[in-house]
Amino acid sequence: MNKIMDLPVIYSLRNCPFAMRARIAIYKSKQPVLLRDLVLSDKPAEMLSVSPKGTVPVVVTPMGTIIEESFEVMLWALTQGDPDDLLFADDDTLDSMLALIYTFDSEFKRCLENYKCAKRYSESNIVECRQACEKYIVKLEELLSQHRFLMADRESLADIAILPFIRQFARVERQWYLHAPYPHLRVWLNRYLQSKMFSKVMTKHPLWLDNREDILFCG
């Protein structure tokens, strides 16, 4: 059998922040996968048969293991390979790293959704929604004032896990963000958005259902 057919498959949605961070981790791990881009209005039956909840990302390994939570995909990818030591294997900061990620995955994400909705529907409470987000943004600014990345002067799992949500936050009220008192956060975010990695991760591919041709994706 062709070796390419033995690779893991990832079902993904280009602009979904959860799928985005899964692709970033896969890119960083240098683990080759077969990428299948989709739109939520037209989900492949192949994906729904292994993951009926119908959300992305979903990874199917050659052994048939199904990984359907973005953070679990990230950990899976980095256990396949972690050349940049994003997991800080020889450090004692893993617990604090995971705690920061959990806070943003749970608390900040809810605030961000409220903020995005307030902007989308021109609601009167947009300032309050933004301020709820800022309670968490202030923490990141504080961390980034101490070192170039969130946990240290080198990149970690926390940076790539939180990145897609900060990208969304920055786009809600663009002009406000550009003048907000978070200069270190802006430098950190821009470094990612202008990187070769981000360009590769965000490349637009044909939808898999259009021709059922897998895209070889790796770092």
GROMACS .gro file of C-alpha atoms in nm, residues 23-187:
model
  165
   23ARG     CA    1  -0.292   2.240   1.254
   24ILE     CA    2  -0.032   2.460   1.423
   25ALA     CA    3   0.064   2.181   1.662
   26ILE     CA    4   0.083   1.932   1.374
   27TYR     CA    5   0.301   2.177   1.180
   28LYS     CA    6   0.529   2.222   1.482
   29SER     CA    7   0.549   1.846   1.539
   30LYS     CA    8   0.651   1.782   1.176
   31GLN     CA    9   0.403   1.493   1.182
   32PRO     CA   10   0.270   1.452   0.826
   33VAL     CA   11  -0.106   1.413   0.798
   34LEU     CA   12  -0.366   1.405   0.525
   35LEU     CA   13  -0.570   1.724   0.546
   36ARG     CA   14  -0.939   1.726   0.452
   37ASP     CA   15  -1.084   2.077   0.451
   38LEU     CA   16  -1.460   2.115   0.488
   39VAL     CA   17  -1.739   2.360   0.556
   40LEU     CA   18  -1.981   2.302   0.842
   41SER     CA   19  -2.280   2.318   0.609
   42ASP     CA   20  -2.151   2.014   0.418
   43LYS     CA   21  -1.982   1.764   0.648
   44PRO     CA   22  -1.834   1.446   0.499
   45ALA     CA   23  -2.019   1.128   0.589
   46GLU     CA   24  -1.678   0.972   0.654
   47MET     CA   25  -1.615   1.223   0.934
   48LEU     CA   26  -1.963   1.191   1.085
   49SER     CA   27  -1.933   0.813   1.094
   50VAL     CA   28  -1.632   0.833   1.325
   51SER     CA   29  -1.728   1.154   1.509
   52PRO     CA   30  -2.106   1.204   1.513
   53LYS     CA   31  -2.082   1.534   1.705
   54GLY     CA   32  -1.977   1.691   1.375
   55THR     CA   33  -1.724   1.946   1.498
   56VAL     CA   34  -1.363   1.998   1.393
   57PRO     CA   35  -1.087   1.910   1.425
   58VAL     CA   36  -1.111   1.533   1.405
   59VAL     CA   37  -0.804   1.316   1.364
   60VAL     CA   38  -0.823   0.954   1.255
   61THR     CA   39  -0.497   0.763   1.305
   62PRO     CA   40  -0.390   0.469   1.086
   63MET     CA   41  -0.475   0.240   1.381
   64GLY     CA   42  -0.831   0.377   1.386
   65THR     CA   43  -0.797   0.594   1.697
   66ILE     CA   44  -1.032   0.894   1.689
   67ILE     CA   45  -0.916   1.222   1.843
   68GLU     CA   46  -1.191   1.484   1.837
   69GLU     CA   47  -1.091   1.760   2.081
   70SER     CA   48  -0.847   2.022   1.960
   71PHE     CA   49  -0.632   2.021   2.273
   72GLU     CA   50  -0.608   1.642   2.260
   73VAL     CA   51  -0.502   1.669   1.896
   74MET     CA   52  -0.230   1.913   1.999
   75LEU     CA   53  -0.100   1.680   2.268
   76TRP     CA   54  -0.116   1.384   2.029
   77ALA     CA   55   0.081   1.573   1.764
   78LEU     CA   56   0.350   1.689   2.005
   79THR     CA   57   0.393   1.340   2.146
   80GLN     CA   58   0.466   1.226   1.790
   81GLY     CA   59   0.739   1.488   1.773
   82ASP     CA   60   0.829   1.803   1.962
   83PRO     CA   61   1.149   1.938   1.806
   84ASP     CA   62   1.100   2.282   1.964
   85ASP     CA   63   1.020   2.134   2.308
   86LEU     CA   64   0.686   2.314   2.328
   87LEU     CA   65   0.587   2.084   2.614
   88PHE     CA   66   0.887   2.201   2.820
   89ALA     CA   67   0.977   1.838   2.889
   90ASP     CA   68   1.268   1.919   3.121
   91ASP     CA   69   1.096   2.205   3.300
   92ASP     CA   70   0.858   2.227   3.595
   93THR     CA   71   0.618   2.477   3.434
   94LEU     CA   72   0.386   2.226   3.264
   95ASP     CA   73   0.119   2.253   3.536
   96SER     CA   74   0.106   2.633   3.516
   97MET     CA   75   0.106   2.611   3.137
   98LEU     CA   76  -0.191   2.375   3.136
   99ALA     CA   77  -0.374   2.592   3.392
  100LEU     CA   78  -0.334   2.898   3.169
  101ILE     CA   79  -0.462   2.710   2.866
  102TYR     CA   80  -0.760   2.577   3.060
  103THR     CA   81  -0.852   2.927   3.179
  104PHE     CA   82  -0.858   3.057   2.823
  105ASP     CA   83  -1.035   2.749   2.685
  106SER     CA   84  -1.314   2.782   2.938
  107GLU     CA   85  -1.351   3.129   3.086
  108PHE     CA   86  -1.198   3.354   2.819
  109LYS     CA   87  -1.364   3.170   2.531
  110ARG     CA   88  -1.710   3.237   2.678
  111CYS     CA   89  -1.630   3.605   2.722
  112LEU     CA   90  -1.495   3.622   2.368
  113GLU     CA   91  -1.811   3.470   2.222
  114ASN     CA   92  -2.021   3.730   2.407
  115TYR     CA   93  -1.794   4.006   2.279
  116LYS     CA   94  -1.816   3.885   1.918
  117CYS     CA   95  -2.195   3.861   1.940
  118ALA     CA   96  -2.222   4.210   2.088
  119LYS     CA   97  -2.024   4.348   1.794
  120ARG     CA   98  -2.208   4.142   1.531
  121TYR     CA   99  -2.552   4.248   1.650
  122SER     CA  100  -2.456   4.604   1.753
  123GLU     CA  101  -2.560   4.540   2.110
  124SER     CA  102  -2.536   4.814   2.371
  125ASN     CA  103  -2.320   4.611   2.609
  126ILE     CA  104  -2.017   4.574   2.382
  127VAL     CA  105  -1.792   4.772   2.617
  128GLU     CA  106  -1.887   4.550   2.910
  129CYS     CA  107  -1.824   4.241   2.699
  130ARG     CA  108  -1.485   4.373   2.593
  131GLN     CA  109  -1.393   4.455   2.951
  132ALA     CA  110  -1.479   4.101   3.055
  133CYS     CA  111  -1.227   3.978   2.798
  134GLU     CA  112  -0.968   4.230   2.911
  135LYS     CA  113  -0.946   4.068   3.255
  136TYR     CA  114  -0.766   3.784   3.078
  137ILE     CA  115  -0.582   3.998   2.823
  138VAL     CA  116  -0.420   4.192   3.107
  139LYS     CA  117  -0.272   3.866   3.234
  140LEU     CA  118  -0.116   3.792   2.896
  141GLU     CA  119   0.024   4.144   2.869
  142GLU     CA  120   0.182   4.100   3.211
  143LEU     CA  121   0.341   3.769   3.111
  144LEU     CA  122   0.466   3.911   2.781
  145SER     CA  123   0.621   4.208   2.956
  146GLN     CA  124   0.845   3.959   3.137
  147HIS     CA  125   0.951   3.745   2.839
  148ARG     CA  126   0.899   3.715   2.462
  149PHE     CA  127   0.647   3.433   2.490
  150LEU     CA  128   0.383   3.347   2.746
  151MET     CA  129   0.583   3.107   2.961
  152ALA     CA  130   0.943   3.205   2.885
  153ASP     CA  131   1.168   3.360   2.623
  154ARG     CA  132   1.091   3.061   2.403
  155GLU     CA  133   0.768   2.932   2.259
  156SER     CA  134   0.548   2.682   2.442
  157LEU     CA  135   0.227   2.488   2.399
  158ALA     CA  136   0.046   2.775   2.573
  159ASP     CA  137   0.138   3.021   2.297
  160ILE     CA  138   0.002   2.813   2.011
  161ALA     CA  139  -0.304   2.697   2.209
  162ILE     CA  140  -0.416   3.052   2.295
  163LEU     CA  141  -0.304   3.226   1.973
  164PRO     CA  142  -0.618   3.164   1.760
  165PHE     CA  143  -0.847   3.313   2.025
  166ILE     CA  144  -0.633   3.625   2.065
  167ARG     CA  145  -0.641   3.661   1.687
  168GLN     CA  146  -1.020   3.662   1.708
  169PHE     CA  147  -1.019   3.911   1.996
  170ALA     CA  148  -0.798   4.149   1.799
  171ARG     CA  149  -1.037   4.146   1.503
  172VAL     CA  150  -1.361   4.231   1.688
  173GLU     CA  151  -1.290   4.605   1.727
  174ARG     CA  152  -0.978   4.647   1.520
  175GLN     CA  153  -0.920   5.019   1.573
  176TRP     CA  154  -0.975   4.993   1.948
  177TYR     CA  155  -0.730   4.700   1.967
  178LEU     CA  156  -0.459   4.885   1.777
  179HIS     CA  157  -0.463   5.162   2.037
  180ALA     CA  158  -0.532   4.951   2.346
  181PRO     CA  159  -0.270   4.943   2.625
  182TYR     CA  160  -0.137   4.601   2.524
  183PRO     CA  161   0.181   4.665   2.322
  184HIS     CA  162   0.352   4.340   2.419
  185LEU     CA  163   0.048   4.140   2.315
  186ARG     CA  164   0.040   4.313   1.977
  187VAL     CA  165   0.409   4.235   1.916
   0.00000   0.00000   0.00000
